[in-house]
Amino acid sequence: MSGIFGVASRTNGMDALFYGTDYHSHLGTEFAGLAVQGNQLDRTIHRISHGQFKNLFYDFYRERSGELGIGVISDYDPQPIVVQARFGTFALVTAGLVTNAQPLGERLVEQGVTFSEILNGRLNQTELVAKLIALKPDPVAGIEHMFDRVEGSVSLLLMMREGIYAACDRHGRFPLALGAGDSTMAAASETCAFPNLGLRVTMFVQPGQIVFFNADGVQDSFVGSGTRKTCSFLWIYTGYPASTYEGVSVEAVRERCGRALARRDPVEADLAAGVPDSGTGHAVGYAMESGLPFRRPLVKYSAGYGRSYIPPSQEVRDRIARMKLIPIEDICAGNRLIVCEDSIVRGTQLKNLTIRKLWDAGAAEVHIRVACPPLMFPCRYNLSTRSVEELAARRAIRALEGQAPDDISAYLDEDGQKYHDMVEWIRRDLNCTSLAYLHLAGMQEAISLPDAGLCTYCWNGQG
Ligand code: SF4
């Protein structure tokens, strides 16, 4: 995943750029970058896997000034990319994934286009997008051309001396919002970046739409062709609770998911809790609907652990993950716990870092409630380190069938026996008292995006 932020200000926009970009730190762990347009275009990129954004970019932020700026927190490519095109020099940040990057890049190379940002033998997809845009005589034609050529989903911010182009991918998969304040306009993946910068949401960029803005507001808007397929996972897990997409609040969706789980739940318990932090909103909803007290049998110790700090080895990463969650024995002991989790990917952390600790702290029962259906497919619109085989549901199916079947449709029928066998297999593997997932329809209803589509590929292979 990646998050992008851009600002146009009548005065120095560096404060907004620095903090606005930092508010996207939950969306990426590899690289971050800023580009600022003052008297000249300036850019810097750092790896954030070994340090926090605020520390790494503080000097750049303090030493520069400019009215325009773009920033990115990126899970894979170093960005921003700066390119000189025939329509002028521009800086570019992107969020999303070009799934045909390799063949597309090879065709461009045959046509004489060169690439310089190769990392681990892989094309930098932001550079690829920049080169496609630069083939055309103006930015709007270039972005349209890029949309025509790429498969996957790419939202972007393109900064020129005159202002910033904000473009949302043709499926609206990774949303972009515009915000405005007294002397400032901004664009962001996450609207949680706006309130503390004195900005309020003024519009959500529509699928395929390209908007050009400067400090005086939106100067031009080009409606594109597109069919909405917004990423459902933004509301369930990836997005920040204080954000909204298309006007639908992340936290409110999580509460509705929790309420829906509670409505279907026959289990008697003593308290409702969430796996910190992303299970918390779901647990609040569960508690409100069920009337159970919301309590915290597990808390997260975050002080001293930067959110984006990724330790160098798996062993250290595992140890830190184990250290962060601390059980509270007084809350656990003798109690029947409802524990809400956003999703189950592999299940290993839930089993080893949550459920085992709750048992060790004396819980009488541990009922896991998951705010979305079983994950069946890794995301194909984001670079994902997961493989199909790793997913807990796929491991269950493989174990039940004795091999990985070609057709898993029977396991998608939430009322069918195979679905129940799969959930029971996962429950035994996790070692919890009971396990229940929110149904797909319940999740869609909780998101309740009016007259628009959702990507649900993770769960049903459609998106
Ligand atoms: S596949 Fe899943 S994570 Fe990827 S865009 Fe679709 S819903 Fe989001």
XYZ file of C-alpha atoms and ligand atoms in Angstrom:
471
model
C 0.000 0.000 0.000
C 1.077 3.617 -0.342
C -0.316 6.978 0.700
C 0.100 10.273 -1.130
C -0.352 13.873 -0.039
C -0.036 17.186 -1.873
C -0.399 20.802 -0.830
C -0.708 24.207 -2.495
C -0.436 27.195 -0.186
C -0.359 30.967 -0.601
C 2.380 31.016 2.016
C 5.004 28.426 2.871
C 3.354 24.993 2.657
C 6.142 22.986 4.309
C 4.319 22.493 7.634
C 1.307 21.040 5.871
C 3.490 18.931 3.561
C 5.553 17.490 6.412
C 2.704 16.635 8.762
C 0.214 15.778 6.015
C 2.587 13.213 4.542
C 3.436 11.867 7.996
C -0.280 11.194 8.598
C 0.034 8.487 5.901
C 2.755 6.576 7.756
C 0.411 3.636 8.481
C 0.215 2.919 4.722
C 3.807 1.989 3.976
C 7.027 0.779 5.520
C 9.711 0.956 2.827
C 10.286 4.434 1.390
C 9.076 7.981 1.892
C 9.738 11.062 -0.167
C 8.960 14.755 -0.473
C 9.199 17.163 -3.400
C 8.782 20.885 -2.921
C 8.393 23.640 -5.469
C 9.903 26.885 -4.196
C 12.335 28.897 -6.259
C 13.435 25.557 -7.555
C 12.150 21.995 -7.461
C 13.732 20.054 -4.623
C 13.296 16.403 -3.747
C 14.432 13.932 -1.110
C 13.779 10.226 -0.519
C 14.608 8.052 2.494
C 14.165 4.442 3.440
C 11.760 4.360 6.377
C 12.262 0.687 7.199
C 14.958 1.682 9.682
C 13.723 4.984 10.955
C 10.700 7.203 11.398
C 9.467 9.682 8.816
C 9.567 12.635 11.218
C 13.203 12.079 12.156
C 14.407 11.384 8.631
C 12.710 14.346 6.958
C 12.954 16.942 9.712
C 16.041 18.735 8.343
C 14.656 18.869 4.798
C 11.397 20.243 6.147
C 13.077 22.928 8.256
C 15.537 24.021 5.593
C 13.142 24.400 2.653
C 10.222 26.608 1.815
C 7.786 26.477 -1.059
C 4.155 27.014 -1.958
C 3.683 23.621 -3.568
C 4.673 20.193 -2.367
C 3.899 16.499 -2.745
C 4.813 13.614 -0.457
C 4.491 9.867 -0.309
C 4.755 6.941 2.076
C 5.507 3.980 -0.159
C 5.532 0.251 0.418
C 7.724 -0.516 -2.564
C 9.184 2.171 -4.870
C 11.421 5.111 -4.016
C 9.444 8.234 -4.977
C 8.818 11.086 -5.942
C 10.161 10.800 -9.471
C 11.174 14.025 -11.252
C 10.957 14.081 -15.047
C 11.542 16.749 -17.657
C 8.806 16.453 -20.288
C 8.059 18.601 -23.300
C 5.237 20.243 -21.338
C 7.619 21.062 -18.475
C 9.345 19.530 -15.474
C 7.145 17.631 -13.049
C 7.393 15.624 -9.847
C 5.200 12.572 -9.425
C 3.981 10.338 -6.584
C 1.728 7.318 -7.075
C -0.355 4.883 -5.002
C -1.463 1.534 -6.383
C 0.011 -1.148 -8.580
C 0.726 -1.510 -12.299
C 0.207 -5.234 -12.827
C 1.591 -5.175 -16.390
C 4.669 -3.098 -15.465
C 7.230 -5.533 -16.901
C 5.775 -6.039 -20.407
C 4.781 -2.379 -20.595
C 8.300 -1.293 -19.617
C 9.855 -3.659 -22.167
C 7.693 -2.220 -24.941
C 8.696 1.327 -23.955
C 12.372 0.366 -23.950
C 11.952 -1.001 -27.502
C 10.551 2.418 -28.435
C 13.674 4.124 -27.042
C 12.412 5.139 -23.579
C 15.046 4.711 -20.875
C 14.642 3.877 -17.175
C 17.130 4.752 -14.480
C 15.400 3.782 -11.222
C 15.877 0.011 -11.311
C 15.758 -1.564 -7.828
C 16.475 -5.276 -7.318
C 16.101 -5.765 -11.074
C 12.575 -4.359 -11.008
C 11.260 -1.286 -12.779
C 10.150 1.561 -10.556
C 6.438 1.771 -11.342
C 6.282 5.489 -10.534
C 9.020 6.098 -13.100
C 7.105 3.949 -15.581
C 3.967 6.011 -14.973
C 5.988 9.246 -15.313
C 7.490 8.132 -18.638
C 4.066 7.199 -20.005
C 2.683 10.610 -19.029
C 5.696 12.394 -20.541
C 4.967 10.852 -23.965
C 2.025 13.220 -24.471
C 1.953 17.004 -25.084
C 0.225 17.978 -21.825
C -0.319 16.438 -18.353
C -4.012 15.616 -18.810
C -3.424 13.834 -22.139
C -0.435 12.111 -20.524
C -2.439 10.862 -17.528
C -5.275 9.665 -19.799
C -2.722 7.872 -21.967
C -1.192 6.261 -18.872
C -4.658 5.140 -17.672
C -5.227 3.562 -21.107
C -1.975 1.625 -21.001
C -1.669 0.375 -17.428
C -3.456 -2.596 -15.943
C -4.096 -2.473 -12.222
C -4.824 0.721 -10.333
C -2.800 3.926 -10.081
C -3.821 7.123 -8.302
C -1.330 9.989 -8.461
C -0.296 13.542 -7.713
C 1.689 15.356 -10.404
C 3.252 18.663 -9.397
C 4.284 21.375 -11.840
C 5.330 24.960 -11.176
C 1.723 26.156 -11.674
C -0.073 23.660 -9.443
C -0.880 20.013 -8.767
C -2.825 17.463 -10.802
C -4.659 14.903 -8.659
C -5.874 11.828 -10.550
C -7.817 8.890 -9.163
C -7.449 5.461 -10.783
C -10.271 4.441 -13.077
C -11.736 2.081 -10.493
C -11.473 4.500 -7.585
C -9.747 1.609 -5.869
C -7.377 3.825 -3.891
C -9.328 7.018 -3.136
C -8.114 10.596 -3.178
C -9.821 13.505 -1.424
C -9.343 17.252 -1.728
C -9.367 19.549 1.280
C -9.350 23.308 1.664
C -8.436 25.825 4.366
C -7.979 29.588 4.506
C -4.938 29.812 2.264
C -4.299 26.187 1.484
C -5.598 23.408 -0.782
C -4.518 19.812 -0.327
C -5.055 16.331 -1.745
C -4.678 13.187 0.323
C -5.185 9.450 0.314
C -6.242 9.741 3.949
C -8.574 12.523 5.077
C -7.298 12.087 8.651
C -4.475 14.368 7.456
C -6.848 17.342 7.122
C -8.419 18.468 10.437
C -5.237 19.269 12.351
C -3.931 21.229 9.355
C -7.039 23.433 9.359
C -8.453 21.729 6.256
C -11.889 20.304 5.585
C -12.867 17.837 2.882
C -14.250 19.609 -0.192
C -14.481 16.751 -2.687
C -13.628 13.138 -3.382
C -11.897 12.682 -6.720
C -14.051 10.304 -8.772
C -12.795 7.200 -10.616
C -10.768 8.325 -13.644
C -11.175 12.016 -12.771
C -8.252 14.449 -13.057
C -8.371 17.651 -10.993
C -5.916 20.541 -11.278
C -5.586 22.774 -8.217
C -3.434 25.499 -6.757
C -3.693 27.605 -3.591
C -6.702 29.467 -5.032
C -8.720 26.264 -5.403
C -9.660 23.817 -8.145
C -8.789 25.386 -11.493
C -9.825 22.601 -13.813
C -11.489 19.209 -13.651
C -11.660 16.469 -16.271
C -14.258 13.768 -15.773
C -12.878 10.400 -16.756
C -14.420 7.088 -17.612
C -14.405 4.633 -14.782
C -16.304 2.048 -12.791
C -15.982 2.281 -9.050
C -14.388 -0.648 -7.253
C -13.137 0.943 -4.053
C -10.952 -1.236 -1.836
C -13.190 -2.594 0.953
C -10.165 -3.405 3.041
C -9.541 0.315 3.591
C -12.530 0.427 5.909
C -11.914 -2.946 7.522
C -8.201 -2.684 8.275
C -5.844 -0.526 6.190
C -7.391 2.921 6.598
C -6.937 5.131 9.613
C -10.005 5.332 11.915
C -10.245 9.129 11.563
C -10.443 8.956 7.739
C -13.441 8.874 5.436
C -13.593 7.581 1.873
C -16.411 8.860 -0.297
C -17.806 10.382 2.888
C -18.035 7.016 4.658
C -16.196 7.051 7.989
C -13.743 4.241 8.700
C -14.524 4.173 12.419
C -18.287 4.189 11.817
C -17.940 1.232 9.404
C -15.908 -0.667 11.984
C -18.573 -0.042 14.589
C -21.252 -1.288 12.173
C -19.188 -4.430 11.470
C -18.987 -5.073 15.208
C -22.702 -4.501 15.605
C -23.444 -6.937 12.764
C -21.221 -9.573 14.384
C -23.026 -9.134 17.707
C -26.487 -9.379 16.111
C -25.701 -12.864 14.779
C -23.960 -14.079 17.908
C -25.648 -16.566 20.278
C -22.617 -16.758 22.609
C -22.847 -15.526 26.191
C -19.792 -13.641 27.397
C -18.561 -11.230 30.075
C -16.890 -8.551 27.971
C -16.091 -7.405 24.445
C -12.539 -6.492 23.423
C -10.558 -5.763 20.288
C -7.104 -6.845 19.193
C -5.272 -3.496 19.379
C -5.356 -1.293 17.431
C -7.362 -2.180 14.337
C -9.825 -4.483 16.131
C -10.821 -1.754 18.575
C -13.481 0.014 16.476
C -15.113 -3.330 15.644
C -15.146 -4.236 19.356
C -16.745 -0.919 20.318
C -19.571 -1.693 17.873
C -19.903 -5.218 19.240
C -20.131 -3.877 22.791
C -22.747 -1.256 21.841
C -24.962 -3.827 20.125
C -24.599 -6.633 22.673
C -24.664 -4.509 25.809
C -21.447 -6.168 27.003
C -18.865 -3.860 28.592
C -15.983 -2.876 26.337
C -12.809 -3.758 28.210
C -9.127 -4.214 27.386
C -7.687 -7.631 28.269
C -4.757 -6.791 25.957
C -3.041 -3.448 25.479
C -0.354 -2.405 23.045
C 2.902 -0.924 24.251
C 3.846 1.431 21.411
C 6.109 3.891 23.184
C 9.617 3.477 21.845
C 8.491 1.410 18.882
C 8.073 3.689 15.865
C 5.018 2.719 13.881
C 7.048 2.460 10.703
C 10.145 0.930 12.248
C 10.809 -2.412 10.600
C 13.615 -4.312 12.327
C 16.110 -5.981 10.021
C 15.464 -9.675 10.692
C 12.327 -11.807 10.971
C 13.491 -13.020 14.355
C 13.690 -9.472 15.741
C 10.382 -8.547 14.070
C 8.683 -11.535 15.716
C 10.197 -10.677 19.076
C 9.027 -7.055 18.885
C 5.536 -8.119 17.813
C 5.477 -10.470 20.799
C 6.651 -7.744 23.161
C 4.164 -5.100 22.076
C 0.915 -6.785 23.174
C 0.620 -7.136 26.937
C -2.215 -9.077 28.605
C -3.907 -7.679 31.721
C -4.517 -10.580 34.062
C -7.108 -8.784 36.193
C -9.317 -8.358 33.128
C -8.688 -11.813 31.625
C -8.848 -14.128 34.618
C -12.032 -16.157 34.802
C -13.777 -14.117 32.124
C -15.486 -15.211 28.915
C -13.983 -12.903 26.292
C -15.352 -11.779 22.945
C -12.270 -10.649 21.008
C -12.809 -8.758 17.743
C -10.150 -8.858 15.028
C -10.246 -6.981 11.690
C -9.223 -10.006 9.605
C -7.235 -13.237 9.709
C -4.410 -13.479 7.185
C -2.092 -16.319 8.195
C -3.458 -16.612 11.709
C -0.048 -17.198 13.270
C 0.132 -13.845 15.080
C -3.447 -14.125 16.305
C -2.712 -17.603 17.628
C 0.680 -16.911 19.183
C 0.473 -13.266 20.185
C -3.142 -12.892 21.202
C -5.024 -16.088 21.986
C -2.163 -17.835 23.754
C -1.550 -14.779 25.950
C -5.240 -14.573 26.868
C -5.272 -18.239 27.930
C -2.031 -17.783 29.882
C -3.623 -14.794 31.656
C -6.472 -17.002 32.853
C -9.301 -16.355 30.359
C -12.189 -18.797 30.846
C -13.270 -18.637 27.168
C -11.864 -16.857 24.103
C -14.364 -16.193 21.294
C -12.768 -14.675 18.188
C -15.023 -12.510 16.014
C -13.644 -11.393 12.653
C -14.967 -8.251 10.947
C -14.810 -9.622 7.388
C -15.164 -13.033 5.681
C -12.211 -15.485 5.418
C -9.476 -14.078 3.164
C -9.219 -16.332 0.094
C -7.004 -14.352 -2.306
C -4.024 -12.034 -1.783
C -4.631 -8.506 -3.088
C -3.743 -8.245 -6.767
C -3.880 -4.449 -6.871
C -1.125 -3.924 -4.352
C 2.243 -5.588 -4.078
C 1.547 -8.228 -1.451
C 4.073 -10.395 0.295
C 1.380 -12.993 0.963
C 0.885 -16.021 -1.206
C -2.401 -17.872 -1.608
C -0.958 -20.902 0.201
C -0.173 -18.869 3.326
C -3.739 -17.710 3.943
C -5.360 -19.468 6.913
C -8.500 -20.304 4.903
C -6.450 -21.868 2.091
C -4.434 -23.921 4.572
C -7.699 -25.158 6.028
C -9.050 -26.088 2.587
C -5.827 -27.868 1.680
C -5.911 -29.828 4.925
C -9.589 -30.750 4.486
C -9.212 -31.764 0.847
C -5.771 -33.351 1.120
C -4.600 -31.056 -1.688
C -5.216 -27.544 -3.031
C -8.391 -27.827 -5.147
C -8.781 -25.828 -8.384
C -12.343 -24.859 -7.484
C -12.956 -23.354 -4.029
C -16.451 -22.018 -4.722
C -18.085 -24.429 -2.224
C -16.018 -22.795 0.525
C -17.435 -19.365 -0.351
C -21.009 -20.437 0.436
C -21.368 -19.057 3.966
C -24.353 -21.320 4.672
C -22.724 -24.447 3.299
C -21.129 -27.354 5.167
C -17.709 -26.859 3.562
C -17.564 -23.259 4.789
C -18.392 -24.426 8.311
C -15.788 -27.205 8.142
C -13.196 -24.656 7.043
C -14.033 -22.261 9.890
C -13.946 -25.127 12.382
C -10.501 -26.185 11.098
C -9.208 -22.622 11.581
C -10.767 -22.456 15.056
C -8.952 -25.616 16.117
C -5.714 -24.318 14.646
C -6.067 -21.006 16.501
C -7.040 -22.809 19.709
C -9.968 -20.549 20.599
C -13.364 -21.446 22.109
C -15.350 -20.289 19.095
C -14.693 -18.468 15.819
C -17.098 -16.523 13.639
C -16.577 -14.310 10.605
C -18.796 -11.500 9.386
C -20.640 -12.510 6.209
C -19.814 -10.715 2.973
C -23.256 -9.106 2.761
C -22.903 -7.873 6.355
C -19.546 -6.292 5.545
C -20.906 -4.624 2.399
C -23.902 -3.359 4.328
C -21.589 -1.939 7.010
C -19.608 -0.040 4.367
C -22.856 1.092 2.755
C -21.245 3.024 -0.060
C -24.165 4.628 -1.884
C -24.674 3.705 -5.558
C -21.083 2.590 -5.924
C -19.055 -0.575 -6.180
C -16.620 -2.165 -3.829
C -13.639 -4.379 -4.566
C -14.201 -7.655 -2.734
C -11.524 -9.646 -4.569
C -9.784 -10.637 -1.304
C -12.845 -12.627 -0.256
C -14.640 -13.828 -3.379
C -12.173 -13.293 -6.226
C -14.361 -10.575 -7.730
C -13.161 -7.051 -8.088
S -8.059 -7.154 -3.501
Fe -8.602 -6.672 -1.360
S -6.969 -5.318 -0.594
Fe -6.826 -5.385 -2.841
S -8.006 -3.626 -3.563
Fe -9.424 -5.369 -3.550
S -10.384 -5.353 -1.501
Fe -8.580 -4.009 -1.425
